[in-house]
XYZ file of C-alpha atoms in Angstrom:
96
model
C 136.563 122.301 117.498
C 136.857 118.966 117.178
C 134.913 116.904 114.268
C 133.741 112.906 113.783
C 132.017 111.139 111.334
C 130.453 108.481 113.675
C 129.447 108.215 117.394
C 132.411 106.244 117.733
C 134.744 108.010 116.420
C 133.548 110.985 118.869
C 134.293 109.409 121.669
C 137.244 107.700 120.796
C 138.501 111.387 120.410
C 137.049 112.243 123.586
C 138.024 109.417 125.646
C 141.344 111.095 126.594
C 140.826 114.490 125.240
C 142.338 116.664 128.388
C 140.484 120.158 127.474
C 136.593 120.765 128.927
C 133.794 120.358 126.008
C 131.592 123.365 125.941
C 129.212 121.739 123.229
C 128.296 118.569 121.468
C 126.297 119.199 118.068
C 125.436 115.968 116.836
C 122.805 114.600 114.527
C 119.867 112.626 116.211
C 120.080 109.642 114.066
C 123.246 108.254 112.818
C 124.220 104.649 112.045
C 125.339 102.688 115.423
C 124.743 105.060 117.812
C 121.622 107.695 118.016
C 122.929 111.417 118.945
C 120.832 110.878 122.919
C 123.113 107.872 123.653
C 126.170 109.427 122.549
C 125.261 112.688 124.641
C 124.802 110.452 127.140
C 128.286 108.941 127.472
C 129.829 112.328 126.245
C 128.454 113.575 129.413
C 130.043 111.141 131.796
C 132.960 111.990 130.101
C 133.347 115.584 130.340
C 130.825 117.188 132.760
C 128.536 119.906 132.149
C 128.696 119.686 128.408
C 125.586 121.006 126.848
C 124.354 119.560 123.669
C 122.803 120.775 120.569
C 120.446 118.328 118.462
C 120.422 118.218 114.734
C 117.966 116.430 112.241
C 116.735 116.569 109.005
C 114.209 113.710 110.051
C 110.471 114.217 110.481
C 108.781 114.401 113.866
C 107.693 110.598 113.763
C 111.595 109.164 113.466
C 112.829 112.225 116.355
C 109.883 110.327 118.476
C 111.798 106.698 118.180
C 115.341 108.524 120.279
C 114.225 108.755 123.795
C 114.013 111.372 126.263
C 115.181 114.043 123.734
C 114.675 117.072 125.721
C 117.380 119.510 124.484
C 117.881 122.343 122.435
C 116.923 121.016 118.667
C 118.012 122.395 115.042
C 115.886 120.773 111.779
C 117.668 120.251 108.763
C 118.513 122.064 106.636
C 119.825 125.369 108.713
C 121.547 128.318 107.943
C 124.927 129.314 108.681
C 122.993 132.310 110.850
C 120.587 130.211 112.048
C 123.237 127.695 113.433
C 124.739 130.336 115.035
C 122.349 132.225 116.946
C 121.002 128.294 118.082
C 124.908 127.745 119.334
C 124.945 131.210 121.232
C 121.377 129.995 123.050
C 122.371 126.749 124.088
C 126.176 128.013 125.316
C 124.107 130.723 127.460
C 122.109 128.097 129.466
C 119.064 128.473 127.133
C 119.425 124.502 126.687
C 115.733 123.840 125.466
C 116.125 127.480 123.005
C-alpha cells in the first residue's frame, strides 16, 4: 500500500514505482487535482488499475467531476463497509 496526501504527491510516487497498481482509492475532490483526473493519469501510468471513488460531498458537488462512472464509497464508511467495496471493485465489479 502506498499512501499520499495530494494528487501530486500520488503520482510523483507512482511515476517510477516498478510494481503493478491493483487499486487507486482516492477522494473525488481534493485541492489541485479532482480524484477523475488523477485516475486518469494513474491509468496511463500503470495499466489496468481499477479505481475506487470516495466522497463525503453531496450529489450536486460529485456532478461538477466529469464522467465519474466508477465504483463510488460516500463518506463516512465503515472499516467493513470499505472492505467489502475494495473486494467488489478488485473482482471486476467496477461500478459495485
Amino acid at each position: 500500500m502506498l499512501e499520499a496526501a495530494s494528487g501530486e504527491e500520488a503520482l510523483r510516487l507512482l511515476a517510477d514505482y516498478p510494481r503493478r497498481i491493483d487499486l487507486l482509492l482516492t477522494d473525488v475532490v481534493m485541492p489541485g487535482m479532482n480524484g477523475r483526473e488523477l485516475q486518469q493519469i494513474v491509468a496511463r501510468l500503470h495499466d489496468g488499475v481499477k479505481v475506487l471513488f470516495v466522497s463525503g460531498y453531496t450529489d450536486d458537488a460529485l456532478q461538477r467531476v466529469p464522467n465519474l462512472q466508477a465504483a463510488f464509497l460516500p463518506k463516512p464508511f465503515l472499516l467493513e463497509a470499505l472492505t467489502r467495496k475494495v473486494r467488489q471493485v478488485l473482482a471486476g465489479d467496477e461500478l459495485a
